[in-house]
PDB file of C-alpha atoms in Angstrom:
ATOM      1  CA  UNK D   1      -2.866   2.338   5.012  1.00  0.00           C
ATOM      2  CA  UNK D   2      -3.064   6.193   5.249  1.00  0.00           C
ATOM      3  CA  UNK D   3      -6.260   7.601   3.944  1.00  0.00           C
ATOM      4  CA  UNK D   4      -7.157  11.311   3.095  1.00  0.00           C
ATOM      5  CA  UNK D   5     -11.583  12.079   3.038  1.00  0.00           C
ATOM      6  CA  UNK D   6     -11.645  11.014  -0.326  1.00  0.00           C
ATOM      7  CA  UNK D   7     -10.218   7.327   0.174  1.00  0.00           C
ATOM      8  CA  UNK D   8     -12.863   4.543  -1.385  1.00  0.00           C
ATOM      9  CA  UNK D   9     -11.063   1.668   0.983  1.00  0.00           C
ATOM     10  CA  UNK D  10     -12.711   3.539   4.375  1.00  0.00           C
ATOM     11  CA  UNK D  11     -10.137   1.171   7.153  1.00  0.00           C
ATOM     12  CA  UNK D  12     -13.328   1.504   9.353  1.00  0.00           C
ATOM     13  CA  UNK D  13     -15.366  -1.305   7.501  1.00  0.00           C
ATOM     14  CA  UNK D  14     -15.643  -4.417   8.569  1.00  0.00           C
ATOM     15  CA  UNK D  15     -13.758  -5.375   5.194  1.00  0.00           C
ATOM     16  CA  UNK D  16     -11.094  -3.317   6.053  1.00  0.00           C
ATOM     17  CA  UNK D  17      -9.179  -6.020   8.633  1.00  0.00           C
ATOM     18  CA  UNK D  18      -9.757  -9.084   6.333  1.00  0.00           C
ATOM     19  CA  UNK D  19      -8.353  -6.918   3.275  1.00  0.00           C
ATOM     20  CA  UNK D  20      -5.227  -6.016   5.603  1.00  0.00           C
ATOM     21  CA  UNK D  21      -4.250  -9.774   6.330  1.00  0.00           C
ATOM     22  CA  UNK D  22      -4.812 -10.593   2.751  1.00  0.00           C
ATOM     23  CA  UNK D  23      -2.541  -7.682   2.282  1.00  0.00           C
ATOM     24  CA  UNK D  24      -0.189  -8.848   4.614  1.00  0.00           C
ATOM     25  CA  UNK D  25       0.303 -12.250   3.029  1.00  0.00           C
ATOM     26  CA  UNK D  26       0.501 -11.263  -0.017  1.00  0.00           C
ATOM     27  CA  UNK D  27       3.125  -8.442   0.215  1.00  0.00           C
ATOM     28  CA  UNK D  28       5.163  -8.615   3.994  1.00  0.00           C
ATOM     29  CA  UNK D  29       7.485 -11.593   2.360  1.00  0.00           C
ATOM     30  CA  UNK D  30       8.740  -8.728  -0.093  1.00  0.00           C
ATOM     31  CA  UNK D  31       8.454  -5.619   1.986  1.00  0.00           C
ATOM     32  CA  UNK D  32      10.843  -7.818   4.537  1.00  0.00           C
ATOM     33  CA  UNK D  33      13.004  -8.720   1.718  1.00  0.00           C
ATOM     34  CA  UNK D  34      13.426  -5.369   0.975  1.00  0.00           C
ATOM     35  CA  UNK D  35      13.824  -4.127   4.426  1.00  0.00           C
ATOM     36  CA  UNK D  36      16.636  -6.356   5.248  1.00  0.00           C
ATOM     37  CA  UNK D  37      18.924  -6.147   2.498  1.00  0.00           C
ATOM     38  CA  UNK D  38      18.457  -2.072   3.284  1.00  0.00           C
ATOM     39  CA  UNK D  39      20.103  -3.278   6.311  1.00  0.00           C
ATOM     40  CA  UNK D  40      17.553  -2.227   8.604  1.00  0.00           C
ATOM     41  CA  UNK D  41      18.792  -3.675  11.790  1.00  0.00           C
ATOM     42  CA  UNK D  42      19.375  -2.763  15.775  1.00  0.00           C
ATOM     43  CA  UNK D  43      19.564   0.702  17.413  1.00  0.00           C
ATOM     44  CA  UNK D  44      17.817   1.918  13.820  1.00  0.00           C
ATOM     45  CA  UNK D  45      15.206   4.289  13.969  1.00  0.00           C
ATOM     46  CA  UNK D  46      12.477   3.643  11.403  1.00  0.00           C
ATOM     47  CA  UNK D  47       8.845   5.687  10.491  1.00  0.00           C
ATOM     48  CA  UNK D  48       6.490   3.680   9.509  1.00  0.00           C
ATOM     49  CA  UNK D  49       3.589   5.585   7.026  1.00  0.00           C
ATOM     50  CA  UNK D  50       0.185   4.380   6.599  1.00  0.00           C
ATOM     51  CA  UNK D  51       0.864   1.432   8.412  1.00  0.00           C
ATOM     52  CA  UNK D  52      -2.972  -0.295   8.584  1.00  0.00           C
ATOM     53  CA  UNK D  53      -2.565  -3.509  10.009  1.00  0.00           C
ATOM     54  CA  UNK D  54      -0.102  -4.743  12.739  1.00  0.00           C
ATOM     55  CA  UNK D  55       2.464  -6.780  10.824  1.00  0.00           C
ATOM     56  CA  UNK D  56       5.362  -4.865   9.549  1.00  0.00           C
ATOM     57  CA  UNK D  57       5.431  -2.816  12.947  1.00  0.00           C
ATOM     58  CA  UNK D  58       5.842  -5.721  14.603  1.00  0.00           C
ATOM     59  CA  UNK D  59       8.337  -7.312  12.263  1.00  0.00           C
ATOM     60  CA  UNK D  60      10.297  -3.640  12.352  1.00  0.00           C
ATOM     61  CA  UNK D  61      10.169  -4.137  16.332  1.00  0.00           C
ATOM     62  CA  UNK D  62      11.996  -7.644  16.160  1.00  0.00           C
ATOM     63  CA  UNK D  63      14.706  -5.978  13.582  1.00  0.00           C
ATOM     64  CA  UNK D  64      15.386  -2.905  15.728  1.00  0.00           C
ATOM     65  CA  UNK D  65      15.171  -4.326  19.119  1.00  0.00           C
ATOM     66  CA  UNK D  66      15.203  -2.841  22.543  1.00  0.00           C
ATOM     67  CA  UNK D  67      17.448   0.808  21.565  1.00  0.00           C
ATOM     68  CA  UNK D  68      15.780   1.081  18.117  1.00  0.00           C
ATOM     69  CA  UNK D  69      12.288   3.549  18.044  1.00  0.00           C
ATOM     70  CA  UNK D  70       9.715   2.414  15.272  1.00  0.00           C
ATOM     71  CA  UNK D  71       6.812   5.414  14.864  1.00  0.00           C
ATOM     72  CA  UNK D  72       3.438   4.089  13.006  1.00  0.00           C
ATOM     73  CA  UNK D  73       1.125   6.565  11.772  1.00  0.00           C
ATOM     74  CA  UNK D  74      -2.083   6.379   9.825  1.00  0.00           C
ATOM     75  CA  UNK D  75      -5.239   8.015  10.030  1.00  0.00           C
ATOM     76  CA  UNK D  76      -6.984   5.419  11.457  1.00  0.00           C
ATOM     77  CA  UNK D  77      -4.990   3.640  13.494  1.00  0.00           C
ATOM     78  CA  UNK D  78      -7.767   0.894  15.130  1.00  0.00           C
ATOM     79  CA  UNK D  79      -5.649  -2.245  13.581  1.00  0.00           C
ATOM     80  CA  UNK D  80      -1.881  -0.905  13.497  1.00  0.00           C
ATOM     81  CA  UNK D  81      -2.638  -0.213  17.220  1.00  0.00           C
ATOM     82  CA  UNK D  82      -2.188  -4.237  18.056  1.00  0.00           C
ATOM     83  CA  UNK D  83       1.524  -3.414  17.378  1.00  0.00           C
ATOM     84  CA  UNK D  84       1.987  -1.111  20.433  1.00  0.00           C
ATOM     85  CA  UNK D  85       5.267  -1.715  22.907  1.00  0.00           C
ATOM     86  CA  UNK D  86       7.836  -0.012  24.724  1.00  0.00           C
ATOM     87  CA  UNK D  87       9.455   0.446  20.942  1.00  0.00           C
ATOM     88  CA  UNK D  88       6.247   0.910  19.237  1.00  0.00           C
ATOM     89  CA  UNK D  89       4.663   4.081  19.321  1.00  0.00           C
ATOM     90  CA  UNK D  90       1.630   4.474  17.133  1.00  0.00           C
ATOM     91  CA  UNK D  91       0.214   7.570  16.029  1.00  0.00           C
ATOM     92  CA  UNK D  92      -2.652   9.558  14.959  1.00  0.00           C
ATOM     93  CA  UNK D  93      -1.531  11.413  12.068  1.00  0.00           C
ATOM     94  CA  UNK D  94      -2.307  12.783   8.221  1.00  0.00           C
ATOM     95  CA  UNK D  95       1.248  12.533   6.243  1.00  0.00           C
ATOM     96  CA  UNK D  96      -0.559  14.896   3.436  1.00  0.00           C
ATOM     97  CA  UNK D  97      -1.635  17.224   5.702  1.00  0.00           C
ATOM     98  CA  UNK D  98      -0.141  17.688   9.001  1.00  0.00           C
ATOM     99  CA  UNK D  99       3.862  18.279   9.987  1.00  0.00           C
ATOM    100  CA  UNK D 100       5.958  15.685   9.816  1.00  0.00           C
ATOM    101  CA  UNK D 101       7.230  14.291  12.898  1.00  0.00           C
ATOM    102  CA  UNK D 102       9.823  16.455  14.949  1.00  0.00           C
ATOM    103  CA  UNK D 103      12.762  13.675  14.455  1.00  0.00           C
ATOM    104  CA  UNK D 104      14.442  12.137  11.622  1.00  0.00           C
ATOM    105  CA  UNK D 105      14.877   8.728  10.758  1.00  0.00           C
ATOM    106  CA  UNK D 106      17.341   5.832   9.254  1.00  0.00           C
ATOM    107  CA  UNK D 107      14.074   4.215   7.053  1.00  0.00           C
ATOM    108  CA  UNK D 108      10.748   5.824   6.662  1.00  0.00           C
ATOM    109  CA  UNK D 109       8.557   3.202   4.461  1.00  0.00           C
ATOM    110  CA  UNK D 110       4.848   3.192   3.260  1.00  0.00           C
ATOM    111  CA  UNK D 111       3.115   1.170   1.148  1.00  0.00           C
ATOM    112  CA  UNK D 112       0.125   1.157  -0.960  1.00  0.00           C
ATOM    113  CA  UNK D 113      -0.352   4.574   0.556  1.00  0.00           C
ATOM    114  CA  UNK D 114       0.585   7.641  -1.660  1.00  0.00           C
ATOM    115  CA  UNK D 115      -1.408   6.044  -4.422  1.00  0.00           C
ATOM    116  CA  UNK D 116      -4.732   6.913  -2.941  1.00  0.00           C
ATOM    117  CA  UNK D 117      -3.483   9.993  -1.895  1.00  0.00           C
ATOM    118  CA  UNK D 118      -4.903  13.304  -3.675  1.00  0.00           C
ATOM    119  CA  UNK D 119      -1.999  15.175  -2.549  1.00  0.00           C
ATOM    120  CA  UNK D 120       0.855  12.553  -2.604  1.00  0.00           C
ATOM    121  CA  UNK D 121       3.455  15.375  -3.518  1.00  0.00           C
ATOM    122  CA  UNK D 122       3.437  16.805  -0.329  1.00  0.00           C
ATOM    123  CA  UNK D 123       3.481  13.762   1.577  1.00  0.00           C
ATOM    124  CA  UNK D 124       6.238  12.532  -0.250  1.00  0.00           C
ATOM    125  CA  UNK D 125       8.227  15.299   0.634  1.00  0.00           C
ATOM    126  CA  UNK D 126       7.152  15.160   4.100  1.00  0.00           C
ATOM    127  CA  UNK D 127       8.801  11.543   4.216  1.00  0.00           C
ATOM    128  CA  UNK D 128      11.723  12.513   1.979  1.00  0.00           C
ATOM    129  CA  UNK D 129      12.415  15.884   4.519  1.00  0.00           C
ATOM    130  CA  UNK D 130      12.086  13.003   7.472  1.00  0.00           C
ATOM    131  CA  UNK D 131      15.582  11.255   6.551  1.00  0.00           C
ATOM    132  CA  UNK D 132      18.525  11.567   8.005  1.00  0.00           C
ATOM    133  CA  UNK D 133      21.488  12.106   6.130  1.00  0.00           C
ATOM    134  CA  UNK D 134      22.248   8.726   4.926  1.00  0.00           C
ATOM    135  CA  UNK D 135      18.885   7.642   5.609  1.00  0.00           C
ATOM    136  CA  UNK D 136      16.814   4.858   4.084  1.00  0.00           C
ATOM    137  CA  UNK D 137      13.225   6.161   2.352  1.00  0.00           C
ATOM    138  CA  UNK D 138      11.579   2.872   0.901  1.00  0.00           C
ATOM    139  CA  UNK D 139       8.304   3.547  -1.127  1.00  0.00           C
ATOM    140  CA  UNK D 140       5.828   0.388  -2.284  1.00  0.00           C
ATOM    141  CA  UNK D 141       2.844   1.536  -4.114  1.00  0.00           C
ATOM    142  CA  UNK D 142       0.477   0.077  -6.871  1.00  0.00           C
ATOM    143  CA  UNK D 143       0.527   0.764 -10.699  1.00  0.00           C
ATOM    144  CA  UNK D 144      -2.975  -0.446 -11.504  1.00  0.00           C
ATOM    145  CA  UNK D 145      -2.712   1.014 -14.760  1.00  0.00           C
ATOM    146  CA  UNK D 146      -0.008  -1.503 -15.545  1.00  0.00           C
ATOM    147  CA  UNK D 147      -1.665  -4.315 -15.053  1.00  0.00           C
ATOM    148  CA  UNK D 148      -5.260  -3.713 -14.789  1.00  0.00           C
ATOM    149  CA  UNK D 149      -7.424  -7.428 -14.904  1.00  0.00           C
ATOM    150  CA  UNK D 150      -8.401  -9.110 -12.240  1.00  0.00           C
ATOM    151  CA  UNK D 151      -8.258 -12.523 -14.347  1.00  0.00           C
ATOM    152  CA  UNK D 152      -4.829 -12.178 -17.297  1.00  0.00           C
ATOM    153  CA  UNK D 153      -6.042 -15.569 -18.380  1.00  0.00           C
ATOM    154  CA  UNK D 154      -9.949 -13.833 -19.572  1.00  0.00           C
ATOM    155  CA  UNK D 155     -10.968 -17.191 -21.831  1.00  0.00           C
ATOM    156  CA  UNK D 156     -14.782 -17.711 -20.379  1.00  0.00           C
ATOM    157  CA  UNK D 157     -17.342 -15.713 -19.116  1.00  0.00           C
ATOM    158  CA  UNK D 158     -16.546 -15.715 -15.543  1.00  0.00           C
ATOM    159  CA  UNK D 159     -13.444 -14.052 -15.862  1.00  0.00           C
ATOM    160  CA  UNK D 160     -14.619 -11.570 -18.445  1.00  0.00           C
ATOM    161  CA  UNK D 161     -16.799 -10.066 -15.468  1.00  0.00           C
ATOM    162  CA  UNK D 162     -14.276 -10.445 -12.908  1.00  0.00           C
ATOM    163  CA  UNK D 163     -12.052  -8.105 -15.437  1.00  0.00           C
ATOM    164  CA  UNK D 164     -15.493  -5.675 -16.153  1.00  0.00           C
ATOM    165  CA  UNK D 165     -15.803  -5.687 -12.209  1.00  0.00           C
ATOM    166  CA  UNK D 166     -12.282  -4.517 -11.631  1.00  0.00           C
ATOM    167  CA  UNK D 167     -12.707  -2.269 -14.157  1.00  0.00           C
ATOM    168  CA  UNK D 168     -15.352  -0.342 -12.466  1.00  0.00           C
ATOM    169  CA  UNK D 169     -13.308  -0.877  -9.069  1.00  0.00           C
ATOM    170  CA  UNK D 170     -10.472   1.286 -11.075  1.00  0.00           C
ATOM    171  CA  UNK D 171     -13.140   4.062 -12.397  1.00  0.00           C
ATOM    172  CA  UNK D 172     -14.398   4.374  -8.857  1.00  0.00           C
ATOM    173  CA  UNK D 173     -10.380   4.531  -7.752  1.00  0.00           C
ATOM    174  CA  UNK D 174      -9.724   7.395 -10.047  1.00  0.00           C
ATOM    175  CA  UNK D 175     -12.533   9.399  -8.762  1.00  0.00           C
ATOM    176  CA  UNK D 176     -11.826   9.685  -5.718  1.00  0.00           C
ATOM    177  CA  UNK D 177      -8.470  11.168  -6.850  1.00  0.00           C
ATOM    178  CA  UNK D 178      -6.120   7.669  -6.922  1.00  0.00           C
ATOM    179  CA  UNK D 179      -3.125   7.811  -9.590  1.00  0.00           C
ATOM    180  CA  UNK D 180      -3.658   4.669 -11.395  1.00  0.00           C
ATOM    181  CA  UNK D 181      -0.106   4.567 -12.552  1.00  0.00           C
ATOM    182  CA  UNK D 182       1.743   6.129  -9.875  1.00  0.00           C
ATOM    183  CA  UNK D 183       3.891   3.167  -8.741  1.00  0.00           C
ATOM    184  CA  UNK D 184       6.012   3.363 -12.232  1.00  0.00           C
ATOM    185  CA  UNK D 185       6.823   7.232 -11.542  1.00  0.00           C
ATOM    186  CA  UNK D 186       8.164   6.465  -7.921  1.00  0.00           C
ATOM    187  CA  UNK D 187      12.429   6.274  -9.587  1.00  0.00           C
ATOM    188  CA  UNK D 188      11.580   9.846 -11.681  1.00  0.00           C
ATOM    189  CA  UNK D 189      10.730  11.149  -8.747  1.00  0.00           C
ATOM    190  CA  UNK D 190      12.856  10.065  -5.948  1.00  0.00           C
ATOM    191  CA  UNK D 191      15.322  11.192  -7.886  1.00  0.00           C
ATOM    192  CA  UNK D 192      14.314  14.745  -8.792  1.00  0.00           C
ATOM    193  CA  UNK D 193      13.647  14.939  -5.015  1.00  0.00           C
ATOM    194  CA  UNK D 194      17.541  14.691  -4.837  1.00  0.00           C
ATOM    195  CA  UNK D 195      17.955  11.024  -3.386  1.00  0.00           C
ATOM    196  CA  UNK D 196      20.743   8.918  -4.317  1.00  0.00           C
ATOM    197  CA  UNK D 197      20.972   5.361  -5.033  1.00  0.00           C
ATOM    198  CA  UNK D 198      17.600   4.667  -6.735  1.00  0.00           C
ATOM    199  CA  UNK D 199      16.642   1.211  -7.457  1.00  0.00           C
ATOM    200  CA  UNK D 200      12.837  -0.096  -7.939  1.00  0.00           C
ATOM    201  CA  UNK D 201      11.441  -3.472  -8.540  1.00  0.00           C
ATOM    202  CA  UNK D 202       7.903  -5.275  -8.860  1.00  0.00           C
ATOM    203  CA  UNK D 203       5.957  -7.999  -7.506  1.00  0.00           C
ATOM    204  CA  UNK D 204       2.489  -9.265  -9.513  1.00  0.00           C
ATOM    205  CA  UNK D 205       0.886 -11.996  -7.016  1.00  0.00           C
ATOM    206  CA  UNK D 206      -1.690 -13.825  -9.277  1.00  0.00           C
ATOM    207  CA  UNK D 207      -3.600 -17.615  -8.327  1.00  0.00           C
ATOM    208  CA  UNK D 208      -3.016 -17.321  -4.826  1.00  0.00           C
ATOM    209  CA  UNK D 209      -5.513 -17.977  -1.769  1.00  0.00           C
ATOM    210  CA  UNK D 210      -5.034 -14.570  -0.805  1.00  0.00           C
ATOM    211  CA  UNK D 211      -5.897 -12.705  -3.341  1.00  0.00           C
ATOM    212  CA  UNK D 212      -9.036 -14.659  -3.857  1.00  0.00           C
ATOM    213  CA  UNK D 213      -9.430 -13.320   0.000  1.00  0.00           C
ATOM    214  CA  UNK D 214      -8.557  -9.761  -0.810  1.00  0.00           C
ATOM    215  CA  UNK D 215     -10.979  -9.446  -4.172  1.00  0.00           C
ATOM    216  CA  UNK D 216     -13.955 -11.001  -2.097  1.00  0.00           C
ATOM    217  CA  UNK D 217     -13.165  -8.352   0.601  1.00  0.00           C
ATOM    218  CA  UNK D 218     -12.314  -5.325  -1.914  1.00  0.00           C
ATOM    219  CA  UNK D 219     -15.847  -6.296  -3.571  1.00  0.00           C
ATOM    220  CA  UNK D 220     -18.110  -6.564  -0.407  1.00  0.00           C
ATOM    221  CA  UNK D 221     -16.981  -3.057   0.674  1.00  0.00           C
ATOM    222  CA  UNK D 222     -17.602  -1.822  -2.594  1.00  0.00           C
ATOM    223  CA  UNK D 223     -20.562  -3.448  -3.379  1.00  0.00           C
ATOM    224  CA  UNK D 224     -23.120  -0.602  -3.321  1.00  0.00           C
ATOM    225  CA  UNK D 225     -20.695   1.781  -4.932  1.00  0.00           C
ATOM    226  CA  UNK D 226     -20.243  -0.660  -7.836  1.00  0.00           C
ATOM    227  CA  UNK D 227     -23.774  -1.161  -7.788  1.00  0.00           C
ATOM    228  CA  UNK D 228     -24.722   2.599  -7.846  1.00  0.00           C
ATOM    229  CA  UNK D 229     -21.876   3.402 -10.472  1.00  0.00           C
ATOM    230  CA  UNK D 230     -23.168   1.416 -13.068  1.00  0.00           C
ATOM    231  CA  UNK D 231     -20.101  -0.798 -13.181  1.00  0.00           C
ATOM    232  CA  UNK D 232     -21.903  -4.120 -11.885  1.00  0.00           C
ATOM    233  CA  UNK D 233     -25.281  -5.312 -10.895  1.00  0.00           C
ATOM    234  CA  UNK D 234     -26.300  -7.153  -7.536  1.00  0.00           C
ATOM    235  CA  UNK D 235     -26.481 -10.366  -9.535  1.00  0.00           C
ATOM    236  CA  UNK D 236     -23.458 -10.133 -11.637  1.00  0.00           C
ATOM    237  CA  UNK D 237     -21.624  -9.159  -7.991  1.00  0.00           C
ATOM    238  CA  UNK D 238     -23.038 -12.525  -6.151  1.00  0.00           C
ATOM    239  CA  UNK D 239     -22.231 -14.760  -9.311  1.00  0.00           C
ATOM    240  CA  UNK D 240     -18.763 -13.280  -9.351  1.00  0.00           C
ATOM    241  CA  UNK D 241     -18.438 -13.641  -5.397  1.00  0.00           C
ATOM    242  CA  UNK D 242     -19.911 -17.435  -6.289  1.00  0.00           C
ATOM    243  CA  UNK D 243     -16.558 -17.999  -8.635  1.00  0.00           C
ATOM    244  CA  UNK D 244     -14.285 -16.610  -6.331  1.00  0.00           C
ATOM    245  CA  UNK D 245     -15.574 -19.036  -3.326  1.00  0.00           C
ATOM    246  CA  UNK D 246     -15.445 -21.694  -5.739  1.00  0.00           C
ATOM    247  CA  UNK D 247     -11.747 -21.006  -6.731  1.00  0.00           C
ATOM    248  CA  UNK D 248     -12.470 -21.071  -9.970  1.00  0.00           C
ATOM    249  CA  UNK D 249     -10.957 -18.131 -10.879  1.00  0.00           C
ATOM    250  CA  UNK D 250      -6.962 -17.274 -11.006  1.00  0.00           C
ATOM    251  CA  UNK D 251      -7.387 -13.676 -10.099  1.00  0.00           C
ATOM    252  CA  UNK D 252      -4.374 -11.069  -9.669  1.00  0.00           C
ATOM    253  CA  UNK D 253      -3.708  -7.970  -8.206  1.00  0.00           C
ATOM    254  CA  UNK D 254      -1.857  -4.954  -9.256  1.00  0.00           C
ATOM    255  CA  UNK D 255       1.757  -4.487  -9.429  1.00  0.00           C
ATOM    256  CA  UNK D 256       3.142  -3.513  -6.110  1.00  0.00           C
ATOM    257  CA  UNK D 257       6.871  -1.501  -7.091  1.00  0.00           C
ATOM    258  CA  UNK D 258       9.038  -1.005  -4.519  1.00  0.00           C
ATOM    259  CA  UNK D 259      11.386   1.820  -4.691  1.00  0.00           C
ATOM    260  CA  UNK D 260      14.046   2.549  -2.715  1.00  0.00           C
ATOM    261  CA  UNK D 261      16.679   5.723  -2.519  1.00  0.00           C
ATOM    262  CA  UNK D 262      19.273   7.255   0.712  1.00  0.00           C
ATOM    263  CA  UNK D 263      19.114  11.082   1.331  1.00  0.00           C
ATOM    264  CA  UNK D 264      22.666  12.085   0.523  1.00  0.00           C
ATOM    265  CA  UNK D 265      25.185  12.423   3.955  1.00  0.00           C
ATOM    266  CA  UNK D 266      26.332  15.439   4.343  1.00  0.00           C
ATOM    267  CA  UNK D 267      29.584  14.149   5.367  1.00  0.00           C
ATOM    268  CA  UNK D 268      30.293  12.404   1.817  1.00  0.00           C
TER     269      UNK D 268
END
């Protein structure tokens, strides 16, 4: 997950590697979903943005096979770096700020990346400029705004601080620059960036072991920021920690919208 300086969810934590399998679990069954029925397959030559964690590198590897290139950036690149091979190449590098690679590509994908980004715009358009003609650019981001409890179901006590907790998770988003309802404005503007094809849909885990996992982990790096903000205290952090371990909550996360769109071929 690419960061800029003013990312809350620093991939250097300890956190950071539990949040990315709880990612994983949650969301590779739909990014792969998506990826194959793009067609992603051998000989293809994919970016991937932001990547974090290992798995979808990996998975790209399998689909491309031995004449297909797969490039993974990030920022930090300590846990996509497991996914290194002969087709793997991973990469130290800023899609806000520095030049996009010297190559173009059949699929550049991110997800839950632009989101945190302050200036998304221009790393958009670095990924967009990327494509080939005919090219694949597949975009998955979050819309907390559009669904923003951690427990839909609030009817006791425990879930009415789970939902003042993520609250305060969301104020501390937004000040570090996040768009809180960015996912929903991915079709607008793919299109206006002159891609073809447009299509978008969402996926809203909820009551699932790993996003118990991934709101334990989100809270424990946040803790003392929570804490400090005024959003929680130390007590009202462990009893909520307490109901997660307990599974007594069904907690959600955010809609994840994938949006997908070709760069026009020149030839058409």
């Amino acid at each position: 997950m690419a960061h800029d300086d003013g990312y809350l969810l620093d991939n250097r934590k300890v956190e950071a590697g539990i949040r990315l399998d709880a990612l994983a679990e949650l969301f590779d069954p739909w990014t792969f979903r998506h990826i194959n029925e793009l067609g992603v397959g051998a000989g293809w030559r994919c970016w991937e943005v932001g990547a974090g964690g290992p798995s979808v590198p990996r998975w790209l590897a399998d689909r491309v096979g031995g004449h297909g290139r797969v490039l993974v950036t990030d920022i930090d690149v300590s846990w996509a770096g497991q996914a290194a091979s002969p087709v793997v190449e991973i990469r130290r590098h800023d899609v806000a700020r520095d030049q996009p690679p010297a190559e173009t590509f059949d699929l550049v994908h991110a997800r839950l990346v632009l989101v945190h980004l302050i200036d998304r715009e221009t790393a958009l358009r670095s990924m967009i400029e990327s494509l080939r003609p005919g090219g694949v650019l597949l975009v998955e981001d979050a819309d907390p705004a559009l669904q923003p409890l951690a427990c839909p179901d609030e009817h006791g006590p425990e879930e009415h601080l789970a939902n003042r907790i993520r609250n305060g998770f969301r104020h501390l988003l937004a000040g570090r620059g996040a768009d809180l309802s960015y996912g929903r404005k991915l079709p607008r503007l793919l299109r206006d960036a002159g891609l073809t094809d447009v299509r978008a849909d969402a996926f809203f885990p909820m009551a699932s072991p790993a996003c118990d996992v991934l709101e334990a982990a989100t809270i424990n790096q946040l803790r003392d920021q929570l804490i400090t903000g005024h959003h929680a205290t130390a007590a009202e952090i462990d009893q909520h920690l307490a109901a997660i371990a307990a599974g007594r909550l069904d907690l959600a996360t955010a809609p994840m919208i994938s949006v997908w769109g070709r760069r026009p071929d020149t030839t058409d």
